[in-house]
């Protein structure tokens, strides 16, 4: 199946300090800055090139930590602040000395805008295998340096932003989000591999470990779906976990 387009991701290496900005891009003041973007440098800080945070909660298992790097332990300083007319209601992805958030690509060393203008400000972007994936109203693949569009995969609904995409072994997994109780698997070239209908909407990112995709829907049902698209099991829990993305560690799903 060819990728569909209706409206109109990367190698590692970035600062440990930059990887800690998983937060928001904010406004700080005047109209010109809001319209054109402005960088305010606070201090001269040389950022290391060893840390990355390329996706929601760092990796496909949603573990939320990088065992190979750590943040500052004392005397942390702000290197720069970037102001622009943008929203970043999600986390920030960091890869190849760039930060991705709120429809923006920002250079990690200088804090200057390098590209952007996508509509997925509620969804954490994912950078994988030389491509930037954005959960906008549809799934978008963009150039990681400039954010220029490469392809768009059209989901069945056009209501709000999709949850953060999860990439594993060259396949992009993304839930349909609002009014679309579907889990999609999409090849790196934008072609649909398969889809699985869920009992309710899935509005949190999935986890992918050992050829299994784990998803949680709005009725607190947990799904285990093989990377071949076969549902292996499902279980409805007695507690409300509908807003909790699954985390997989040591053969356990949390």
PDB file of N, CA and C in Angstrom, residues 6-7 19 33 39 56 60 64-65 69 73 91 107 110-111 129 137 151-152 190 239 245 252:
ATOM      1  N   UNK A   6      -2.873  13.765   2.571  1.00  0.00           N
ATOM      2  CA  UNK A   6      -4.064  14.578   2.430  1.00  0.00           C
ATOM      3  C   UNK A   6      -3.769  16.009   2.833  1.00  0.00           C
ATOM      4  N   UNK A   7      -2.915  16.303   3.797  1.00  0.00           N
ATOM      5  CA  UNK A   7      -2.593  17.646   4.267  1.00  0.00           C
ATOM      6  C   UNK A   7      -1.085  17.752   4.209  1.00  0.00           C
ATOM      7  N   UNK A  19      19.402  17.193  26.868  1.00  0.00           N
ATOM      8  CA  UNK A  19      18.449  16.102  27.021  1.00  0.00           C
ATOM      9  C   UNK A  19      17.569  16.297  28.232  1.00  0.00           C
ATOM     10  N   UNK A  33       9.391  39.101  19.559  1.00  0.00           N
ATOM     11  CA  UNK A  33       9.920  37.781  19.898  1.00  0.00           C
ATOM     12  C   UNK A  33       8.881  36.708  19.650  1.00  0.00           C
ATOM     13  N   UNK A  39      16.296  34.189  20.751  1.00  0.00           N
ATOM     14  CA  UNK A  39      17.090  33.437  21.713  1.00  0.00           C
ATOM     15  C   UNK A  39      17.753  34.412  22.678  1.00  0.00           C
ATOM     16  N   UNK A  56       9.321   9.784  23.439  1.00  0.00           N
ATOM     17  CA  UNK A  56       8.586   9.819  24.704  1.00  0.00           C
ATOM     18  C   UNK A  56       9.183   8.817  25.687  1.00  0.00           C
ATOM     19  N   UNK A  60      11.585   2.727  23.304  1.00  0.00           N
ATOM     20  CA  UNK A  60      10.352   2.048  22.890  1.00  0.00           C
ATOM     21  C   UNK A  60       9.668   1.319  24.033  1.00  0.00           C
ATOM     22  N   UNK A  64      11.811   5.535  30.602  1.00  0.00           N
ATOM     23  CA  UNK A  64      11.955   6.847  31.213  1.00  0.00           C
ATOM     24  C   UNK A  64      13.328   7.133  31.777  1.00  0.00           C
ATOM     25  N   UNK A  65      14.355   6.428  31.321  1.00  0.00           N
ATOM     26  CA  UNK A  65      15.696   6.700  31.820  1.00  0.00           C
ATOM     27  C   UNK A  65      16.754   6.210  30.856  1.00  0.00           C
ATOM     28  N   UNK A  69      23.792   7.939  30.706  1.00  0.00           N
ATOM     29  CA  UNK A  69      24.033   9.366  30.939  1.00  0.00           C
ATOM     30  C   UNK A  69      23.338   9.800  32.218  1.00  0.00           C
ATOM     31  N   UNK A  73      24.503  17.486  38.505  1.00  0.00           N
ATOM     32  CA  UNK A  73      24.329  17.167  39.922  1.00  0.00           C
ATOM     33  C   UNK A  73      24.415  18.389  40.815  1.00  0.00           C
ATOM     34  N   UNK A  91       6.409  16.460  25.917  1.00  0.00           N
ATOM     35  CA  UNK A  91       7.834  16.436  26.189  1.00  0.00           C
ATOM     36  C   UNK A  91       8.642  16.873  24.987  1.00  0.00           C
ATOM     37  N   UNK A 107      18.326  24.438  17.513  1.00  0.00           N
ATOM     38  CA  UNK A 107      19.718  24.034  17.672  1.00  0.00           C
ATOM     39  C   UNK A 107      20.078  24.000  19.154  1.00  0.00           C
ATOM     40  N   UNK A 110      23.213  26.679  20.149  1.00  0.00           N
ATOM     41  CA  UNK A 110      22.966  28.112  20.044  1.00  0.00           C
ATOM     42  C   UNK A 110      21.563  28.514  20.452  1.00  0.00           C
ATOM     43  N   UNK A 111      20.621  27.559  20.476  1.00  0.00           N
ATOM     44  CA  UNK A 111      19.252  27.888  20.833  1.00  0.00           C
ATOM     45  C   UNK A 111      18.471  28.566  19.737  1.00  0.00           C
ATOM     46  N   UNK A 129      16.164   6.473  13.186  1.00  0.00           N
ATOM     47  CA  UNK A 129      16.629   6.018  11.878  1.00  0.00           C
ATOM     48  C   UNK A 129      16.658   7.144  10.843  1.00  0.00           C
ATOM     49  N   UNK A 137      -2.342  15.625  13.351  1.00  0.00           N
ATOM     50  CA  UNK A 137      -3.665  15.041  13.098  1.00  0.00           C
ATOM     51  C   UNK A 137      -3.532  13.711  12.367  1.00  0.00           C
ATOM     52  N   UNK A 151       6.541  12.393   4.184  1.00  0.00           N
ATOM     53  CA  UNK A 151       5.290  11.726   3.844  1.00  0.00           C
ATOM     54  C   UNK A 151       4.310  11.868   5.002  1.00  0.00           C
ATOM     55  N   UNK A 152       3.041  11.631   4.697  1.00  0.00           N
ATOM     56  CA  UNK A 152       1.986  11.667   5.700  1.00  0.00           C
ATOM     57  C   UNK A 152       1.158  10.393   5.594  1.00  0.00           C
ATOM     58  N   UNK A 190       6.060   4.885   4.984  1.00  0.00           N
ATOM     59  CA  UNK A 190       4.713   5.429   5.059  1.00  0.00           C
ATOM     60  C   UNK A 190       3.606   4.487   4.649  1.00  0.00           C
ATOM     61  N   UNK A 239      -8.568  -1.212  37.992  1.00  0.00           N
ATOM     62  CA  UNK A 239      -8.236   0.164  38.345  1.00  0.00           C
ATOM     63  C   UNK A 239      -8.181   1.004  37.074  1.00  0.00           C
ATOM     64  N   UNK A 245       0.675   5.307  30.215  1.00  0.00           N
ATOM     65  CA  UNK A 245       1.352   4.568  29.147  1.00  0.00           C
ATOM     66  C   UNK A 245       2.050   3.349  29.746  1.00  0.00           C
ATOM     67  N   UNK A 252       8.032  -7.694  32.649  1.00  0.00           N
ATOM     68  CA  UNK A 252       6.810  -7.266  33.344  1.00  0.00           C
ATOM     69  C   UNK A 252       6.275  -5.991  32.692  1.00  0.00           C
TER      70      UNK A 252
END
